[in-house]
Amino acid sequence: SIEPSKPDYDVLVIGAGLSGCYACYKMQNLNLKVKVLEAGSSVGGTWYWNRYPGARFDCESYTYGFFWSQELLDEWKWSEHFAPQEETERYIHFICDKYNLWRNMQFDTVVSKAHWDSEGRYWKLVDESGHEYTSRFLITGLGLLSNPTLPNIPGVEDYKGQAFHTSRWPKTPVNFEGKSVGVIGVGATAIQLIPEVAKMAKSLTVFQRTPNWAIPLHNSKISDEEMETIRKGYPELLKKIDGSRLSFMHDIVTDSIWEATPEEREAFWEFLYAQPGFGFWISNYKEVGVDLKANALVSDFVAKKIRQRVKDPWTADKLIPKTYGFGLRRVPMETFFYETFNEPHVRLVDLFETPIQSITEDGIKTSQEDFKFDILIYATGFSAITGSFEAIDFRGNNDIRLIDKWQHGPQTYLGLTVQDFPNMFMSIGPHQAYGNIPRSIEYAVGWISDCIEYLREHDITYIEAKEEGVRKWTEHVHELGKDLLSNTVDSWLTGVNKNVAGKQERIIARYSGAAPEFRRQCNEVAAVHYETFKLA
Ligand code: NA7
């Protein structure tokens, strides 16, 4: 057998977001030599990069935070039911301080290559300035939405004013006072941003291609007293979200829409629409995500709400999606998004009617009009899920490239590993259960950590997914996704990004079964000591 050589580290982690921070903690606890390499100048991942006005959780703060540490649960106080970006960033800093994670982290380090060395059984990472790092194991904590994309519109580089992608927002606040602002995009990001920018700017023009079905967030402050109650309820809350399909605290409803009278439906939807958070999406009738007729009824209800809230009928009509039904893309959560269009200085431009022809030196030229802006905001999304893997030159056994392996969509074993990429583990890679992302991260990193611990204890220096495991898991993931209406719609969840060549076709990118079932299957593999893998 090959005598493994000594790499610099036991474990390298790419990314210091929630995945990377927790992985760092777990590896430190195993007394392993770990290094986290992070492109940004500090920790936080999504909550480091996305500093645009209005950036916040769309999921209840206390279900989105970590549950792995009782101390954290006891000590951290959330100030809002849906915490803003600054608070989440502070929370992640608090964790890194508390567990002394900083010492094993290196920032401003963009990993450009990750190559497996078969001889030495180690990963060799190279950063953009040419530094090399080697490790026995590699954990990717790249995030699902970390590779921002600009629109593929001619002239993007010609624009001379201030321009920002929402996910590359500067640390110093942008001054909107007296400025005319253009925003491209109406995804979950833009829907958080638009009302905030409208409060500050002289004028705001929103360029919309596909409208989205957004519902009210109903955010509010958390008093000290309420926080105490939340703290006391943590064990029960965790039990509830752990048992839930998407790991959110909202009840999954098993009621059938067809058993309710039109009046009952209306009353139920009014009730849900007034609830904070994802309730309207998650706790709706069971057919909404799988039955087009049921979906059309709930879509009509939301359309009616939009018409009630937006005064100008043309604008209201444009803001209502026509090509797909409610809940089939990730539902954006809004705070007075619709009312913002009632402001005299806010205007919607429909890009299906009047497409953008180019970005100019001082604004945007559509087929109808020349717009001049002081500030241009690209809320144009990401090359999602596999995009952050494509940004790094990953090579496994025999120099096989990950992008070649995933040319026709991701192929994984348990969403955690890839054949031909030994000793590499992915936290929230493709084909994992998403839903409440930190819950998925906590599980994935915990599983990975247990696995590495086992390998170390048994002097195993090689673990690789087997072909059969990958084939079965990939088939399983495809089977689970095949009846979902959401998989028939273009969105980042189906891997589509019209700005990126090679991302025009939909793929099955996520495990869409229930999270407890996902965990059960992964736990089974751990229980048989990872024998479904190739171990050496
Ligand atoms: P999304 O949801 O991918 O939204 C991107 C938006 O940008 C969407 O409205 C796109 O329209 C629009 N877009 C992208 N490219 C163009 C061009 N070339 N022209 C016009 N409009 C364009 O990204 P977000 O950042 O909002 O949200 C990502 C996730 O982060 C979100 O779901 C949450 O989970 C957190 P399109 O729909 O493609 O017509």
Coordinates of C-alpha atoms and ligand atoms in Angstrom, one line a residue:
S1 CA 0.0 0.0 0.0
I2 CA 1.0 3.6 -0.5
E3 CA 2.8 5.2 2.4
P4 CA 0.9 8.5 2.7
S5 CA 3.2 11.5 2.9
K6 CA 2.7 14.3 5.4
P7 CA 0.6 17.3 4.1
D8 CA 0.8 20.7 5.8
Y9 CA -2.7 20.3 7.4
D10 CA -5.0 17.6 8.4
V11 CA -7.9 19.5 7.0
L12 CA -8.3 22.5 4.7
V13 CA -11.7 24.2 4.5
I14 CA -12.6 26.6 1.7
G15 CA -14.9 29.4 2.8
A16 CA -15.5 31.0 6.2
G17 CA -19.3 31.3 6.1
L18 CA -21.5 29.3 8.5
S19 CA -20.1 26.0 7.0
G20 CA -16.5 27.0 7.3
C21 CA -16.9 28.4 10.9
Y22 CA -18.6 25.3 12.2
A23 CA -16.1 23.0 10.3
C24 CA -13.3 25.0 11.9
Y25 CA -14.8 24.5 15.3
K26 CA -15.3 20.8 14.8
M27 CA -11.8 20.2 13.5
Q28 CA -10.3 22.2 16.4
N29 CA -12.3 20.0 18.7
L30 CA -10.8 16.9 17.1
N31 CA -7.4 18.4 17.7
L32 CA -6.7 18.4 14.0
K33 CA -4.5 20.9 12.2
V34 CA -7.0 22.9 10.3
K35 CA -6.9 26.0 8.1
V36 CA -9.8 27.9 6.7
L37 CA -9.1 29.8 3.5
E38 CA -11.6 32.6 2.7
A39 CA -11.8 35.0 -0.2
G40 CA -13.4 37.8 1.8
S41 CA -11.6 39.9 4.4
S42 CA -13.5 38.4 7.2
V43 CA -15.9 35.7 8.2
G44 CA -19.6 35.5 7.4
G45 CA -19.9 34.2 3.8
T46 CA -23.3 35.3 2.6
W47 CA -23.6 37.6 5.6
Y48 CA -20.2 39.1 4.8
W49 CA -20.8 39.8 1.1
N50 CA -24.5 40.8 1.0
R51 CA -24.4 44.2 2.8
Y52 CA -27.0 45.9 0.6
P53 CA -29.7 48.0 2.3
G54 CA -32.5 45.8 3.5
A55 CA -30.4 42.5 3.6
R56 CA -31.9 40.3 6.3
F57 CA -33.1 36.8 7.2
D58 CA -36.3 35.6 5.5
C59 CA -36.4 32.9 8.1
E60 CA -36.9 33.4 11.9
S61 CA -33.6 34.4 13.5
Y62 CA -33.8 31.8 16.3
T63 CA -34.4 28.9 13.8
Y64 CA -31.6 30.1 11.5
G65 CA -28.9 30.4 14.2
F66 CA -26.8 27.5 15.3
F67 CA -28.1 24.9 17.7
W68 CA -24.8 23.0 18.3
S69 CA -23.8 25.0 21.3
Q70 CA -25.9 25.5 24.4
E71 CA -23.7 28.4 25.3
L72 CA -24.6 30.2 22.1
L73 CA -28.3 29.5 22.6
D74 CA -28.0 30.9 26.2
E75 CA -25.9 33.9 25.5
W76 CA -27.0 35.2 22.1
K77 CA -29.9 37.6 21.9
W78 CA -31.6 38.2 18.6
S79 CA -33.1 41.7 18.4
E80 CA -35.5 41.1 15.5
H81 CA -37.6 38.1 14.4
F82 CA -35.8 38.4 11.0
A83 CA -32.4 39.7 11.8
P84 CA -30.7 42.2 9.5
Q85 CA -27.3 41.5 7.9
E86 CA -25.3 43.6 10.5
E87 CA -26.7 41.5 13.3
T88 CA -26.0 38.2 11.7
E89 CA -22.5 39.3 10.9
R90 CA -22.0 40.2 14.6
Y91 CA -23.4 36.8 15.5
I92 CA -20.8 35.1 13.4
H93 CA -18.0 37.2 14.8
F94 CA -19.3 36.4 18.3
I95 CA -18.9 32.7 17.5
C96 CA -15.4 33.1 16.1
D97 CA -14.4 35.1 19.2
K98 CA -16.0 32.7 21.6
Y99 CA -14.4 29.6 20.2
N100 CA -11.2 31.2 19.1
L101 CA -11.6 30.3 15.5
W102 CA -9.8 33.2 14.0
R103 CA -6.4 31.7 14.7
N104 CA -7.1 29.0 12.1
M105 CA -8.5 31.3 9.4
Q106 CA -6.8 33.1 6.6
F107 CA -8.6 35.9 4.7
D108 CA -8.2 37.6 1.4
T109 CA -7.3 34.2 0.0
V110 CA -9.0 33.2 -3.2
V111 CA -8.5 29.5 -3.9
S112 CA -8.1 29.0 -7.6
K113 CA -7.1 25.4 -7.7
A114 CA -7.8 22.3 -5.7
H115 CA -5.9 19.2 -7.0
W116 CA -5.9 15.7 -5.6
D117 CA -2.4 14.1 -5.4
S118 CA -3.0 10.4 -5.7
E119 CA 0.5 9.5 -4.8
G120 CA 0.7 11.4 -1.6
R121 CA -3.0 11.1 -0.9
Y122 CA -3.5 14.8 -0.2
W123 CA -5.2 17.8 -1.6
K124 CA -3.1 20.6 -2.9
L125 CA -4.8 24.0 -3.0
V126 CA -3.3 27.0 -4.8
D127 CA -4.5 30.5 -4.2
E128 CA -4.5 33.4 -6.7
S129 CA -1.1 34.6 -5.6
G130 CA 0.4 31.2 -6.1
H131 CA 0.7 30.0 -2.5
E132 CA 0.2 26.3 -2.0
Y133 CA -1.5 24.5 0.9
T134 CA -1.8 20.8 1.3
S135 CA -4.1 18.7 3.5
R136 CA -5.3 15.1 3.9
F137 CA -8.9 16.1 3.8
L138 CA -10.8 18.9 2.1
I139 CA -14.1 20.4 3.2
T140 CA -15.8 22.8 0.9
G141 CA -18.0 25.5 2.5
L142 CA -18.6 27.4 -0.7
G143 CA -22.3 28.3 -0.2
L144 CA -25.1 27.9 -2.7
L145 CA -25.2 31.5 -3.7
S146 CA -21.7 32.9 -3.7
N147 CA -20.7 33.4 -7.3
P148 CA -22.5 36.6 -8.3
T149 CA -23.3 37.2 -12.0
L150 CA -23.7 40.4 -13.9
P151 CA -26.3 40.7 -16.7
N152 CA -25.0 39.7 -20.1
I153 CA -26.1 43.0 -21.6
P154 CA -23.7 44.9 -23.9
G155 CA -22.0 47.9 -22.3
V156 CA -21.8 46.8 -18.6
E157 CA -18.2 47.8 -18.6
D158 CA -19.0 51.2 -20.2
Y159 CA -21.0 52.6 -17.4
K160 CA -19.1 55.4 -15.6
G161 CA -21.3 56.0 -12.5
Q162 CA -21.3 54.0 -9.3
A163 CA -22.3 50.5 -9.9
F164 CA -22.7 47.6 -7.5
H165 CA -23.7 43.9 -7.6
T166 CA -25.8 43.4 -4.4
S167 CA -23.5 40.6 -3.3
R168 CA -20.4 42.8 -3.7
W169 CA -21.7 45.7 -1.7
P170 CA -19.1 48.1 -0.3
K171 CA -18.5 48.3 3.5
T172 CA -18.8 52.0 3.6
P173 CA -22.5 53.0 3.2
V174 CA -23.5 54.2 -0.3
N175 CA -25.0 57.7 -0.2
F176 CA -28.3 57.7 -2.1
E177 CA -29.3 61.2 -1.1
G178 CA -30.5 63.1 -4.2
K179 CA -29.4 60.3 -6.5
S180 CA -31.3 58.7 -9.4
V181 CA -30.9 55.0 -9.1
G182 CA -31.6 52.1 -11.4
V183 CA -32.0 48.5 -10.2
I184 CA -31.9 45.5 -12.5
G185 CA -33.7 42.4 -11.1
V186 CA -36.6 41.6 -8.9
G187 CA -35.5 38.4 -7.1
A188 CA -35.5 38.0 -3.3
T189 CA -32.5 40.4 -3.0
A190 CA -34.0 43.2 -5.1
I191 CA -37.3 42.8 -3.2
Q192 CA -35.5 43.4 0.1
L193 CA -33.4 46.3 -1.4
I194 CA -36.0 48.3 -3.4
P195 CA -38.1 49.7 -0.5
E196 CA -34.9 50.7 1.4
V197 CA -33.3 52.5 -1.6
A198 CA -36.6 54.2 -2.4
K199 CA -36.6 55.7 1.1
M200 CA -33.3 57.4 0.3
A201 CA -33.0 58.1 -3.4
K202 CA -34.3 60.9 -5.5
S203 CA -35.7 58.5 -8.0
L204 CA -35.7 54.8 -8.4
T205 CA -36.3 52.8 -11.6
V206 CA -36.7 49.1 -11.4
F207 CA -36.0 47.0 -14.5
Q208 CA -38.0 43.8 -14.3
R209 CA -37.7 40.7 -16.5
T210 CA -39.7 37.9 -14.8
P211 CA -41.9 39.1 -11.9
N212 CA -41.9 37.1 -8.7
W213 CA -44.6 36.0 -6.2
A214 CA -43.6 37.8 -3.0
I215 CA -45.4 37.7 0.3
P216 CA -45.1 39.9 3.4
L217 CA -42.4 39.2 6.0
H218 CA -44.1 40.9 8.9
N219 CA -40.8 41.5 10.8
S220 CA -40.8 42.9 14.3
K221 CA -38.5 43.5 17.2
I222 CA -37.8 40.9 19.9
S223 CA -38.1 42.3 23.5
D224 CA -35.9 40.9 26.3
E225 CA -38.9 39.2 27.7
E226 CA -39.8 37.6 24.4
M227 CA -36.2 36.4 24.0
E228 CA -36.4 34.7 27.3
T229 CA -39.4 32.8 26.2
I230 CA -37.7 31.9 22.9
R231 CA -34.7 30.6 24.9
K232 CA -36.8 28.5 27.1
G233 CA -38.5 27.1 24.0
Y234 CA -35.3 26.1 22.2
P235 CA -35.4 22.4 22.9
E236 CA -39.0 22.1 21.7
L237 CA -38.3 24.4 18.7
L238 CA -35.4 22.3 17.6
K239 CA -37.4 19.1 17.9
K240 CA -40.1 20.7 15.7
I241 CA -37.7 21.9 13.0
D242 CA -35.8 18.7 13.0
G243 CA -38.9 16.8 12.3
S244 CA -40.0 19.1 9.6
R245 CA -39.5 18.6 5.8
L246 CA -37.7 21.8 5.2
S247 CA -36.4 22.4 8.7
F248 CA -38.5 25.5 9.2
M249 CA -40.7 26.2 12.2
H250 CA -43.9 26.5 10.1
D251 CA -46.3 23.6 10.3
I252 CA -46.6 21.4 7.3
V253 CA -50.3 21.2 6.5
T254 CA -51.9 18.0 5.3
D255 CA -55.2 19.5 4.5
S256 CA -56.5 19.2 1.0
I257 CA -57.6 22.3 -0.9
W258 CA -60.3 20.3 -2.5
E259 CA -62.0 19.6 0.9
A260 CA -62.3 23.3 1.7
T261 CA -65.1 25.6 0.5
P262 CA -64.1 28.7 -1.4
E263 CA -64.9 30.7 1.8
E264 CA -62.7 28.5 3.9
R265 CA -59.8 28.8 1.5
E266 CA -60.1 32.5 1.4
A267 CA -60.2 32.7 5.2
F268 CA -57.2 30.3 5.5
W269 CA -55.2 32.3 3.0
E270 CA -56.0 35.6 4.7
F271 CA -54.8 34.1 8.0
L272 CA -51.6 32.8 6.4
Y273 CA -50.9 36.1 4.6
A274 CA -51.0 37.9 7.9
Q275 CA -48.4 35.5 9.5
P276 CA -44.8 36.4 9.7
G277 CA -42.3 34.5 7.6
F278 CA -42.6 31.6 5.2
G279 CA -46.0 30.4 6.6
F280 CA -48.0 31.3 3.5
W281 CA -45.6 29.2 1.4
I282 CA -44.9 26.3 3.7
S283 CA -48.1 25.9 5.6
N284 CA -50.4 26.1 2.6
Y285 CA -52.6 23.3 1.3
K286 CA -50.7 20.2 0.4
E287 CA -51.5 20.3 -3.3
V288 CA -50.1 23.8 -4.0
G289 CA -46.6 22.6 -5.0
V290 CA -47.7 19.6 -7.1
D291 CA -51.1 20.3 -8.6
L292 CA -51.4 23.1 -11.2
K293 CA -55.1 23.7 -10.5
A294 CA -54.5 24.1 -6.8
N295 CA -51.6 26.3 -7.6
A296 CA -53.6 28.5 -9.9
L297 CA -56.1 29.2 -7.0
V298 CA -53.5 30.3 -4.5
S299 CA -51.8 32.3 -7.2
D300 CA -55.1 34.1 -7.9
F301 CA -55.3 35.0 -4.2
V302 CA -51.8 36.5 -4.2
A303 CA -52.4 38.3 -7.4
K304 CA -55.5 39.9 -5.8
K305 CA -53.4 41.1 -2.9
I306 CA -50.9 42.6 -5.3
R307 CA -53.7 44.4 -7.1
Q308 CA -55.1 45.7 -3.8
R309 CA -51.7 47.0 -2.7
V310 CA -50.4 48.6 -5.9
K311 CA -52.5 51.6 -7.0
D312 CA -51.6 51.9 -10.6
P313 CA -53.3 49.0 -12.4
W314 CA -50.6 48.8 -15.2
T315 CA -47.8 48.4 -12.6
A316 CA -49.9 46.0 -10.5
D317 CA -50.5 43.8 -13.5
K318 CA -46.8 43.8 -14.5
L319 CA -45.8 42.8 -11.0
I320 CA -48.0 39.7 -11.2
P321 CA -46.2 36.6 -12.6
K322 CA -48.0 35.1 -15.6
T323 CA -45.7 32.3 -16.6
Y324 CA -45.5 30.3 -13.5
G325 CA -47.5 29.9 -10.3
F326 CA -47.0 30.9 -6.7
G327 CA -44.2 29.2 -4.7
L328 CA -42.5 27.5 -7.6
R329 CA -39.4 29.6 -7.3
R330 CA -37.9 30.6 -3.9
V331 CA -40.6 33.0 -2.6
P332 CA -39.2 36.4 -1.8
M333 CA -40.3 38.0 1.4
E334 CA -41.2 41.6 1.3
T335 CA -41.7 44.6 3.6
F336 CA -43.8 47.2 1.7
F337 CA -42.3 46.2 -1.6
Y338 CA -45.6 46.6 -3.4
E339 CA -46.5 49.9 -1.7
T340 CA -43.1 51.3 -2.8
F341 CA -44.5 51.4 -6.4
N342 CA -47.2 53.8 -5.2
E343 CA -44.5 56.4 -4.5
P344 CA -44.3 59.1 -7.2
H345 CA -40.5 58.8 -7.6
V346 CA -40.5 55.0 -8.2
R347 CA -41.1 53.4 -11.5
L348 CA -41.3 49.9 -13.0
V349 CA -39.9 49.1 -16.4
D350 CA -41.1 45.8 -18.0
L351 CA -38.2 44.3 -19.9
F352 CA -40.4 42.0 -21.9
E353 CA -42.2 45.0 -23.3
T354 CA -39.1 47.2 -23.7
P355 CA -35.9 45.2 -23.5
I356 CA -32.6 46.7 -22.4
Q357 CA -30.5 47.2 -25.5
S358 CA -27.4 48.3 -23.7
I359 CA -25.8 49.8 -20.6
T360 CA -24.4 53.2 -21.6
E361 CA -21.9 55.5 -20.0
D362 CA -24.5 57.1 -17.9
G363 CA -27.4 54.7 -17.7
I364 CA -29.6 52.2 -19.5
K365 CA -30.9 52.3 -23.0
T366 CA -34.1 50.3 -23.6
S367 CA -35.9 49.8 -26.9
Q368 CA -38.0 52.9 -25.9
E369 CA -36.0 55.2 -23.7
D370 CA -32.6 56.5 -22.6
F371 CA -32.4 56.4 -18.8
K372 CA -29.7 58.3 -16.9
F373 CA -28.6 57.1 -13.4
D374 CA -26.1 58.2 -10.8
I375 CA -26.1 54.7 -9.3
L376 CA -26.8 51.4 -11.0
I377 CA -27.5 48.3 -8.9
Y378 CA -27.3 44.8 -10.3
A379 CA -29.5 42.5 -8.2
T380 CA -29.0 39.9 -10.9
G381 CA -28.3 36.9 -8.8
F382 CA -25.7 34.1 -8.9
S383 CA -24.3 31.2 -10.7
A384 CA -25.9 29.1 -8.0
I385 CA -25.2 25.7 -6.4
T386 CA -22.6 24.4 -8.8
G387 CA -21.4 27.9 -9.7
S388 CA -19.0 28.2 -6.8
F389 CA -17.5 24.8 -7.6
E390 CA -17.0 25.9 -11.2
A391 CA -15.1 28.9 -10.1
I392 CA -12.3 26.7 -8.7
D393 CA -10.3 24.3 -10.8
F394 CA -11.1 21.1 -8.9
R395 CA -9.3 18.0 -10.1
G396 CA -9.6 14.5 -8.7
N397 CA -8.1 11.1 -9.6
N398 CA -6.3 11.0 -12.9
D399 CA -6.7 14.8 -13.2
I400 CA -10.4 14.5 -13.8
R401 CA -12.1 17.9 -13.7
L402 CA -15.2 18.4 -11.6
I403 CA -16.8 20.6 -14.2
D404 CA -16.4 17.7 -16.7
K405 CA -17.9 15.3 -14.3
W406 CA -20.9 17.6 -13.7
Q407 CA -21.3 18.6 -17.3
H408 CA -24.8 17.3 -17.4
G409 CA -25.7 18.1 -13.8
P410 CA -24.2 17.2 -10.5
Q411 CA -23.5 13.6 -9.5
T412 CA -22.8 13.0 -5.9
Y413 CA -23.1 10.4 -3.2
L414 CA -25.3 11.8 -0.4
G415 CA -24.7 15.3 -1.7
L416 CA -21.6 15.1 0.5
T417 CA -19.0 13.4 -1.7
V418 CA -18.1 12.9 -5.4
Q419 CA -16.6 9.8 -7.0
D420 CA -13.0 10.4 -8.1
F421 CA -12.6 13.2 -5.6
P422 CA -11.3 11.3 -2.6
N423 CA -11.2 12.8 0.9
M424 CA -13.3 15.8 -0.3
F425 CA -16.5 16.6 1.6
M426 CA -19.1 19.2 0.6
S427 CA -21.2 21.2 3.1
I428 CA -24.4 22.1 1.3
G429 CA -23.1 21.0 -2.0
P430 CA -25.6 20.0 -4.7
H431 CA -28.0 17.1 -4.0
Q432 CA -28.3 18.0 -0.3
A433 CA -31.5 18.9 1.5
Y434 CA -31.7 22.7 1.5
G435 CA -34.7 24.4 3.1
N436 CA -33.4 26.2 6.2
I437 CA -29.7 26.3 5.2
P438 CA -28.0 26.6 8.6
R439 CA -29.8 23.5 9.7
S440 CA -28.5 21.6 6.6
I441 CA -25.0 23.0 7.3
E442 CA -25.1 21.9 10.9
Y443 CA -26.0 18.4 9.8
A444 CA -23.6 18.2 6.9
V445 CA -20.6 19.5 8.9
G446 CA -21.5 17.2 11.8
W447 CA -21.6 14.2 9.5
I448 CA -18.3 15.1 7.9
S449 CA -16.7 15.6 11.2
D450 CA -17.8 12.2 12.5
C451 CA -16.6 10.6 9.4
I452 CA -13.1 12.2 9.6
E453 CA -12.9 11.3 13.3
Y454 CA -13.6 7.7 12.4
L455 CA -11.1 7.6 9.6
R456 CA -8.4 9.0 11.9
E457 CA -9.2 6.6 14.6
H458 CA -8.8 3.7 12.2
D459 CA -5.8 5.0 10.3
I460 CA -7.7 5.3 7.1
T461 CA -6.2 7.9 4.8
Y462 CA -8.5 7.4 1.8
I463 CA -12.2 7.6 1.4
E464 CA -14.0 7.8 -2.0
A465 CA -17.6 7.5 -3.1
K466 CA -18.2 4.4 -5.2
E467 CA -19.8 4.5 -8.6
E468 CA -22.8 2.5 -7.5
G469 CA -23.4 4.8 -4.6
V470 CA -23.3 7.9 -6.8
R471 CA -25.5 6.4 -9.4
K472 CA -28.1 5.4 -6.9
W473 CA -28.1 8.7 -5.0
T474 CA -28.3 10.7 -8.2
E475 CA -31.2 8.6 -9.4
H476 CA -32.9 8.9 -6.0
V477 CA -32.5 12.7 -6.1
H478 CA -33.9 12.8 -9.7
E479 CA -36.8 10.6 -8.7
L480 CA -37.7 12.8 -5.7
G481 CA -37.7 15.9 -7.9
K482 CA -39.6 14.6 -10.9
D483 CA -43.2 15.5 -9.8
L484 CA -42.3 18.9 -8.4
L485 CA -43.8 21.8 -10.2
S486 CA -40.8 23.9 -9.0
N487 CA -38.5 21.7 -11.1
T488 CA -40.4 22.8 -14.3
V489 CA -39.6 26.5 -13.8
D490 CA -36.4 28.4 -14.5
S491 CA -34.7 29.7 -11.4
W492 CA -31.5 29.3 -9.4
L493 CA -33.1 26.3 -7.7
T494 CA -33.1 24.5 -11.1
G495 CA -29.6 25.7 -11.9
V496 CA -30.7 28.2 -14.6
N497 CA -28.9 31.5 -15.1
K498 CA -29.5 33.1 -18.4
N499 CA -26.4 35.2 -18.1
V500 CA -24.1 32.2 -18.0
A501 CA -23.4 30.0 -21.1
G502 CA -24.0 26.4 -20.2
K503 CA -26.6 27.3 -17.6
Q504 CA -29.6 27.7 -19.9
E505 CA -31.0 24.2 -19.2
R506 CA -32.7 23.1 -16.0
I507 CA -31.1 20.5 -13.9
I508 CA -32.1 18.6 -10.7
A509 CA -29.8 20.4 -8.4
R510 CA -31.2 19.8 -5.0
Y511 CA -32.4 16.9 -2.9
S512 CA -36.1 17.6 -2.5
G513 CA -37.2 14.9 -0.1
A514 CA -37.8 15.6 3.5
A515 CA -34.7 16.7 5.6
P516 CA -35.3 14.0 8.3
E517 CA -35.3 11.4 5.5
F518 CA -32.1 12.8 4.1
R519 CA -30.5 12.6 7.5
R520 CA -31.7 9.1 8.1
Q521 CA -30.0 7.9 5.0
C522 CA -26.7 9.6 5.8
N523 CA -26.9 8.3 9.4
E524 CA -27.3 4.8 8.1
V525 CA -24.0 5.1 6.1
A526 CA -22.2 6.3 9.2
A527 CA -23.7 3.5 11.3
V528 CA -22.2 0.9 9.0
H529 CA -18.8 2.6 9.3
Y530 CA -18.8 4.2 5.9
E531 CA -18.5 0.7 4.3
T532 CA -20.5 2.0 1.3
F533 CA -17.4 4.0 0.4
K534 CA -14.0 2.9 -0.9
L535 CA -11.8 3.0 2.1
A536 CA -8.0 2.5 2.2
Ligands
NA7_1 P1 -32.3 35.7 -8.2 O1 -33.5 35.2 -7.4 O2 -31.6 34.8 -9.1 O3 -32.8 37.0 -9.0 C1 -32.1 37.6 -10.0 C2 -32.9 38.7 -10.7 O4 -32.2 39.4 -11.7 C3 -34.1 38.1 -11.4 O5 -35.2 39.0 -11.3 C4 -33.6 38.0 -12.8 O6 -34.6 38.0 -13.8 C5 -32.8 39.3 -12.9 N1 -31.9 39.3 -14.0 C6 -30.8 38.5 -14.1 N2 -30.1 38.8 -15.2 C7 -30.9 39.7 -15.9 C8 -30.7 40.4 -17.1 N3 -29.7 40.1 -17.9 N4 -31.7 41.3 -17.5 C9 -32.7 41.6 -16.6 N5 -32.9 41.0 -15.4 C10 -32.0 40.1 -15.1 O7 -31.2 36.3 -7.3 P2 -31.4 37.1 -5.9 O8 -30.0 37.6 -5.5 O9 -32.5 38.0 -5.9 O10 -31.8 35.9 -4.9 C11 -31.0 34.8 -4.8 C12 -31.4 34.0 -3.5 O11 -30.7 34.6 -2.4 C13 -32.8 34.1 -3.1 O12 -33.6 33.2 -3.7 C14 -32.7 33.8 -1.6 O13 -32.6 32.4 -1.4 C15 -31.4 34.4 -1.2 P3 -35.2 36.5 -14.4 O14 -36.0 36.0 -13.3 O15 -34.0 35.7 -14.7 O16 -36.0 36.9 -15.6

